[in-house]
Amino acid sequence: MTPEINVLYVDDEQQNLNSFKAAFRTRYRIFTALSVTAALDILDRDEIHVLISDQRMPEITGVEFFKITKERYPHIPRVLLTGYTDIEVLAEAVNQGDIYRYITKPWDDLELHNSVLNAYDHYKANKELREKIAELQKTNDGLNRFVYSLSHELRAPIASATGILDLVKMEGRMDDSGDYWKLMDACIQKLDYYVSQTVQFYKTARFKVEHERIRFEALVRSLLDLYSTSNGTRDISFNVQVNEEVPFYGDVFRIEIVIANLLSNAIKCQRPEEPDKKISIGIRTRTAGAAITVTDNGTGMDTEYVQKIFDPFFKGAQPGGLGLGLYILKEALEKLNGTVTVESEKGKGSVFEISIPNNPEK
């Protein structure tokens, strides 16, 4: 049976190569080379698992040879055999990763054998790691393509269907076919929301945090303008108080996600029977950070739900929702090193308090 480990031993003395072959020929598949040129030819041609070299050779030293092989074949562990002790050279070679281990000559067979086995285990572990990384990269590429399809290819037919429904509404024909048009409208809105939440979660988890000047007043107003076009905000009064005492710097993408999900949650939790629906947004910036508070007089929730609402796909407080909004909010806050606290009472409403550190320009 051919030994599993391929070992290349480089030495300018044939006697040393013969001794190595005699000692280990039954344990490894052995390759030998009398010169650096011959060794590089073997490395180009065969898969070598462990590389062994003598330190003193007429062309270059073993350490210098290992520097070359480290650049060309970085994943092969290198074992140096030396007949003399040059601590400075060896220490530098070890620290720079040029050699995996060094052994003094004449070598001890057991010590050298154990070193080869350890080096081979190191080679296998690195190879498995590279394969796992390649698999992860392949999976990541597939995920990128999937999210691209969600945000572009799937959004296109949703936009077309929404446009058709808008024409039906403009022509006042929503009641022509009973509730069919309304059911279709509700389904399309829900599908668009699911797609938006999925893409939002992906971007929150993947995008790099970027710091820039945040103007909360304009940000909140733009979000309220966006939500004002939806049917769910028609009977809700919004009270906005923004006090930007000092300039605030943060990741505008994730901060917008945080505020948008707070507003969306407050809107969805309104009670239909409440005659005076209210949502209050308070923001104050200081040198240390920004404090954001969103208060509503909606459905509220039992204490048992407060600790679970940030779990993915938890729908206890909003049975009709996807259960991702507050989870995405928490993920975004973690990227910002922010915190969130919740106070809620069933039938009376909820208060969400957010704290986000300020990251001023250096």
Coordinates of C-alpha atoms in Angstrom, one line a residue:
M1 CA 0.0 0.0 0.0
T2 CA 1.4 3.4 -1.0
P3 CA 2.0 5.6 2.1
E4 CA -0.5 8.5 2.4
I5 CA 2.1 11.2 3.2
N6 CA 4.2 12.7 0.4
V7 CA 7.4 14.0 1.8
L8 CA 10.1 15.9 -0.1
Y9 CA 13.6 16.0 1.4
V10 CA 16.1 18.5 -0.1
D11 CA 19.8 18.0 0.8
D12 CA 23.1 18.4 -1.2
E13 CA 24.5 15.3 0.3
Q14 CA 23.3 12.0 -1.3
Q15 CA 24.2 10.0 1.8
N16 CA 21.7 12.0 3.9
L17 CA 19.0 11.4 1.3
N18 CA 19.8 7.7 1.3
S19 CA 19.6 7.5 5.0
F20 CA 16.3 9.3 5.1
K21 CA 14.9 6.9 2.5
A22 CA 16.1 3.9 4.4
A23 CA 14.6 5.1 7.6
F24 CA 11.2 6.2 6.4
R25 CA 10.5 4.5 3.0
T26 CA 7.8 2.3 4.5
R27 CA 6.1 5.2 6.3
Y28 CA 5.8 7.9 3.6
R29 CA 6.0 8.3 -0.2
I30 CA 9.4 9.9 -0.4
F31 CA 10.7 12.4 -2.9
T32 CA 14.3 13.6 -2.8
A33 CA 16.3 16.4 -4.4
L34 CA 20.0 17.3 -4.5
S35 CA 19.3 20.9 -5.5
V36 CA 16.8 23.7 -5.1
T37 CA 16.1 23.6 -8.9
A38 CA 15.3 19.9 -8.7
A39 CA 13.1 20.4 -5.6
L40 CA 11.1 23.2 -7.3
D41 CA 10.5 20.9 -10.3
I42 CA 9.1 18.2 -7.9
L43 CA 6.9 20.8 -6.1
D44 CA 5.5 21.9 -9.5
R45 CA 4.8 18.4 -10.6
D46 CA 3.6 16.5 -7.4
E47 CA 1.4 17.2 -4.4
I48 CA 3.8 17.5 -1.5
H49 CA 2.4 17.4 2.0
V50 CA 5.6 18.0 4.0
L51 CA 8.8 19.7 2.9
I52 CA 12.1 19.0 4.6
S53 CA 15.4 20.8 3.9
D54 CA 18.9 20.9 5.1
Q55 CA 20.1 24.3 6.3
R56 CA 23.6 24.3 4.8
M57 CA 23.5 23.9 1.1
P58 CA 25.9 25.4 -1.5
E59 CA 23.3 27.3 -3.5
I60 CA 21.3 28.9 -0.7
T61 CA 20.5 28.1 2.9
G62 CA 17.5 26.1 3.9
V63 CA 15.8 29.2 5.4
E64 CA 16.3 31.1 2.1
F65 CA 14.9 28.2 0.2
F66 CA 11.9 28.1 2.5
K67 CA 11.2 31.8 1.9
I68 CA 10.9 31.0 -1.8
T69 CA 8.6 28.0 -1.2
K70 CA 6.5 30.0 1.3
E71 CA 5.6 32.4 -1.6
R72 CA 4.9 29.8 -4.2
Y73 CA 3.5 27.0 -1.9
P74 CA 2.3 28.7 1.3
H75 CA 0.2 25.8 2.5
I76 CA 3.0 23.2 2.6
P77 CA 4.6 22.9 6.2
R78 CA 8.3 23.2 6.2
V79 CA 10.7 21.3 8.5
L80 CA 14.4 22.5 8.7
L81 CA 17.3 20.1 9.5
T82 CA 20.3 21.9 10.8
G83 CA 23.7 20.6 12.0
Y84 CA 24.5 23.8 14.0
T85 CA 22.6 26.2 16.1
D86 CA 22.0 29.7 14.8
I87 CA 19.4 30.9 17.2
E88 CA 18.9 34.3 15.6
V89 CA 18.3 32.8 12.1
L90 CA 16.0 30.1 13.4
A91 CA 14.0 32.5 15.6
E92 CA 13.5 34.9 12.7
A93 CA 12.4 32.0 10.4
V94 CA 10.0 30.7 13.0
N95 CA 8.5 34.1 13.7
Q96 CA 8.0 34.9 10.1
G97 CA 6.3 31.6 9.4
D98 CA 9.1 30.4 7.0
I99 CA 9.5 27.1 8.9
Y100 CA 7.0 24.9 10.8
R101 CA 9.6 23.2 12.9
Y102 CA 13.4 22.7 13.1
I103 CA 15.4 19.6 14.1
T104 CA 19.1 19.2 14.8
K105 CA 21.3 16.8 12.9
P106 CA 21.9 14.0 13.2
W107 CA 18.2 13.6 13.6
D108 CA 16.4 11.2 15.9
D109 CA 14.1 9.0 13.9
L110 CA 11.2 9.2 16.3
E111 CA 11.5 13.0 16.7
L112 CA 11.6 13.5 12.9
H113 CA 8.7 11.0 12.4
N114 CA 6.5 12.8 14.9
S115 CA 7.4 16.1 13.4
V116 CA 6.3 14.9 9.9
L117 CA 3.0 13.5 11.3
N118 CA 2.3 16.8 13.1
A119 CA 3.2 18.8 9.9
Y120 CA 0.9 16.5 7.8
D121 CA -2.0 17.1 10.3
H122 CA -1.3 20.8 9.9
Y123 CA -1.5 20.4 6.1
K124 CA -4.7 18.5 6.2
A125 CA -6.3 21.0 8.6
N126 CA -5.4 23.9 6.4
K127 CA -6.6 22.1 3.3
E128 CA -10.0 21.3 4.9
L129 CA -10.2 25.0 6.1
R130 CA -9.6 26.2 2.5
E131 CA -12.2 23.8 1.2
K132 CA -14.7 25.1 3.8
I133 CA -13.9 28.7 2.9
A134 CA -14.5 27.9 -0.8
E135 CA -17.8 26.3 0.1
L136 CA -18.8 29.3 2.1
Q137 CA -17.8 31.6 -0.7
K138 CA -19.9 29.5 -3.1
T139 CA -22.9 29.7 -0.7
N140 CA -22.3 33.4 -0.3
D141 CA -22.3 34.0 -4.0
G142 CA -25.6 32.0 -4.3
L143 CA -27.1 34.1 -1.5
N144 CA -26.0 37.3 -3.3
R145 CA -27.7 36.1 -6.5
F146 CA -30.8 35.2 -4.5
V147 CA -31.1 38.6 -2.8
Y148 CA -30.4 40.3 -6.2
S149 CA -33.3 38.3 -7.6
L150 CA -35.5 39.3 -4.7
S151 CA -34.7 43.0 -4.9
H152 CA -34.8 43.3 -8.7
E153 CA -36.4 40.5 -10.6
L154 CA -39.2 39.8 -8.1
R155 CA -39.8 43.5 -7.4
A156 CA -40.5 44.2 -11.1
P157 CA -43.7 42.1 -11.4
I158 CA -44.8 43.4 -8.0
A159 CA -44.4 47.0 -9.2
S160 CA -46.3 46.1 -12.4
A161 CA -49.2 44.6 -10.4
T162 CA -49.2 47.5 -8.1
G163 CA -49.4 49.9 -11.1
I164 CA -52.4 48.0 -12.5
L165 CA -54.2 48.2 -9.1
D166 CA -53.4 51.9 -8.9
L167 CA -55.2 52.4 -12.3
V168 CA -58.2 50.4 -10.9
K169 CA -58.3 52.6 -7.9
M170 CA -58.1 55.8 -10.0
E171 CA -61.0 54.6 -12.2
G172 CA -63.0 53.8 -9.1
R173 CA -63.5 50.2 -10.0
M174 CA -62.3 48.5 -6.9
D175 CA -65.8 47.3 -6.1
D176 CA -66.6 46.0 -9.6
S177 CA -65.7 42.4 -8.9
G178 CA -66.8 42.1 -5.3
D179 CA -63.7 41.9 -3.0
Y180 CA -61.4 40.3 -5.5
W181 CA -59.5 43.5 -6.3
K182 CA -59.1 44.3 -2.6
L183 CA -57.9 40.8 -1.8
M184 CA -55.4 41.1 -4.6
D185 CA -54.2 44.5 -3.3
A186 CA -53.7 43.1 0.2
C187 CA -51.8 40.1 -1.1
I188 CA -49.5 42.3 -3.3
Q189 CA -48.8 44.7 -0.4
K190 CA -48.0 41.7 1.9
L191 CA -45.6 40.2 -0.7
D192 CA -43.9 43.5 -1.2
Y193 CA -43.5 43.9 2.5
Y194 CA -42.0 40.3 2.8
V195 CA -39.5 41.0 0.0
S196 CA -38.5 44.4 1.6
Q197 CA -37.9 42.8 5.0
T198 CA -35.8 40.0 3.6
V199 CA -33.6 42.4 1.6
Q200 CA -33.4 44.7 4.5
F201 CA -32.2 41.9 6.8
Y202 CA -29.6 40.9 4.4
K203 CA -28.2 44.4 3.9
T204 CA -28.2 45.0 7.7
A205 CA -26.1 41.9 8.3
R206 CA -23.7 42.4 5.4
F207 CA -23.1 46.0 4.8
K208 CA -20.1 47.7 6.3
V209 CA -20.8 50.4 9.0
E210 CA -20.2 53.9 7.6
H211 CA -20.3 57.1 9.7
E212 CA -21.7 60.4 8.4
R213 CA -23.6 63.4 9.7
I214 CA -27.2 62.4 10.5
R215 CA -30.0 65.0 10.4
F216 CA -32.7 63.3 12.4
E217 CA -35.4 66.0 11.7
A218 CA -35.2 65.5 7.9
L219 CA -34.9 61.7 8.3
V220 CA -38.0 61.3 10.4
R221 CA -40.0 63.7 8.2
S222 CA -39.1 61.8 5.1
L223 CA -40.2 58.5 6.7
L224 CA -43.5 60.0 7.8
D225 CA -44.1 61.3 4.3
L226 CA -43.5 57.8 3.0
Y227 CA -45.8 56.2 5.6
S228 CA -48.5 58.8 5.0
T229 CA -49.2 57.2 1.6
S230 CA -50.3 53.9 3.2
N231 CA -53.8 53.3 4.4
G232 CA -52.8 52.4 7.9
T233 CA -51.8 56.0 9.0
R234 CA -54.9 57.9 7.8
D235 CA -56.3 58.2 11.4
I236 CA -53.1 58.4 13.3
S237 CA -51.7 61.7 14.7
F238 CA -47.9 62.0 14.8
N239 CA -46.1 64.2 17.3
V240 CA -42.4 64.7 16.4
Q241 CA -39.9 66.5 18.8
V242 CA -36.3 66.5 17.6
N243 CA -33.6 68.3 19.6
E244 CA -30.3 68.1 17.9
E245 CA -28.1 69.8 20.5
V246 CA -24.8 68.6 18.9
P247 CA -24.0 67.1 15.5
F248 CA -24.5 63.4 15.4
Y249 CA -22.5 61.0 13.3
G250 CA -23.5 57.5 12.6
D251 CA -24.5 54.9 10.0
V252 CA -27.5 56.5 8.2
F253 CA -28.5 53.3 6.5
R254 CA -28.9 51.3 9.8
I255 CA -30.3 54.3 11.8
E256 CA -33.0 54.7 9.1
I257 CA -33.8 51.0 9.5
V258 CA -34.1 51.4 13.3
I259 CA -36.5 54.4 13.1
A260 CA -38.5 52.9 10.2
N261 CA -39.1 49.6 12.0
L262 CA -40.1 51.5 15.2
L263 CA -42.6 53.5 13.2
S264 CA -43.9 50.5 11.3
N265 CA -44.3 48.5 14.5
A266 CA -46.2 51.4 16.2
I267 CA -48.5 51.8 13.2
K268 CA -49.3 48.1 13.0
C269 CA -50.0 47.9 16.7
Q270 CA -52.7 50.6 16.7
R271 CA -56.2 49.5 18.0
P272 CA -58.9 49.9 15.4
E273 CA -61.4 50.9 18.1
E274 CA -59.1 53.6 19.5
P275 CA -60.7 57.0 18.5
D276 CA -57.5 59.0 19.2
K277 CA -54.6 57.1 17.7
K278 CA -51.3 58.7 18.6
I279 CA -47.6 58.0 17.9
S280 CA -44.9 60.2 19.4
I281 CA -41.3 60.4 18.2
G282 CA -38.7 62.0 20.4
I283 CA -35.0 62.4 19.5
R284 CA -32.3 64.1 21.3
T285 CA -28.6 64.2 20.3
R286 CA -25.7 64.8 22.7
T287 CA -22.0 64.4 22.7
A288 CA -22.2 60.8 23.9
G289 CA -25.0 59.7 21.6
A290 CA -28.6 59.9 20.4
A291 CA -31.7 59.0 22.5
I292 CA -34.7 57.9 20.4
T293 CA -38.1 57.3 21.9
V294 CA -41.2 56.1 20.1
T295 CA -44.4 55.9 22.1
D296 CA -47.8 54.6 20.9
N297 CA -51.2 54.1 22.5
G298 CA -51.8 50.9 20.6
T299 CA -52.5 47.3 21.6
G300 CA -49.5 47.0 23.9
M301 CA -48.4 43.5 25.0
D302 CA -48.2 41.2 28.0
T303 CA -44.9 41.1 29.9
E304 CA -44.2 37.6 28.6
Y305 CA -44.0 39.0 25.1
V306 CA -41.6 41.8 25.8
Q307 CA -38.6 39.5 26.1
K308 CA -39.5 37.7 22.9
I309 CA -40.4 40.4 20.4
F310 CA -36.8 40.7 19.1
D311 CA -36.6 37.0 18.3
P312 CA -36.8 36.2 14.5
F313 CA -40.3 35.2 13.3
F314 CA -42.0 35.9 16.6
K315 CA -45.5 37.0 16.0
G316 CA -47.0 37.1 19.5
A317 CA -47.5 40.8 19.5
Q318 CA -48.5 41.1 15.8
P319 CA -50.1 37.8 14.6
G320 CA -50.4 39.2 11.1
G321 CA -46.8 40.3 10.7
L322 CA -43.8 38.5 9.4
G323 CA -42.0 38.6 12.7
L324 CA -38.8 40.1 11.3
G325 CA -39.1 43.9 11.8
L326 CA -38.0 44.1 15.4
Y327 CA -35.4 41.4 14.9
I328 CA -33.9 43.4 12.0
L329 CA -34.0 46.5 14.3
K330 CA -32.0 44.6 17.0
E331 CA -29.5 43.4 14.4
A332 CA -28.9 46.9 13.2
L333 CA -28.5 48.2 16.7
E334 CA -25.8 45.6 17.4
K335 CA -23.9 46.8 14.5
L336 CA -24.2 50.4 15.9
N337 CA -23.3 49.3 19.5
G338 CA -26.7 50.6 20.4
T339 CA -29.3 49.4 22.9
V340 CA -33.1 49.1 23.1
T341 CA -35.5 48.9 26.1
V342 CA -39.2 48.3 25.9
E343 CA -42.1 49.1 28.3
S344 CA -45.5 47.9 27.4
E345 CA -49.0 47.4 28.9
K346 CA -51.6 45.4 27.1
G347 CA -54.4 47.6 25.8
K348 CA -52.6 50.8 26.6
G349 CA -49.5 50.9 24.3
S350 CA -45.7 50.6 24.2
V351 CA -42.6 52.8 24.7
F352 CA -39.4 51.9 22.8
E353 CA -36.2 53.7 23.9
I354 CA -33.1 53.5 21.7
S355 CA -29.6 54.7 22.6
I356 CA -27.0 55.0 19.8
P357 CA -23.4 56.2 20.5
N358 CA -22.2 59.2 18.6
N359 CA -19.2 58.7 16.3
P360 CA -17.9 62.2 15.6
E361 CA -15.3 62.8 12.9
K362 CA -11.8 62.5 14.2

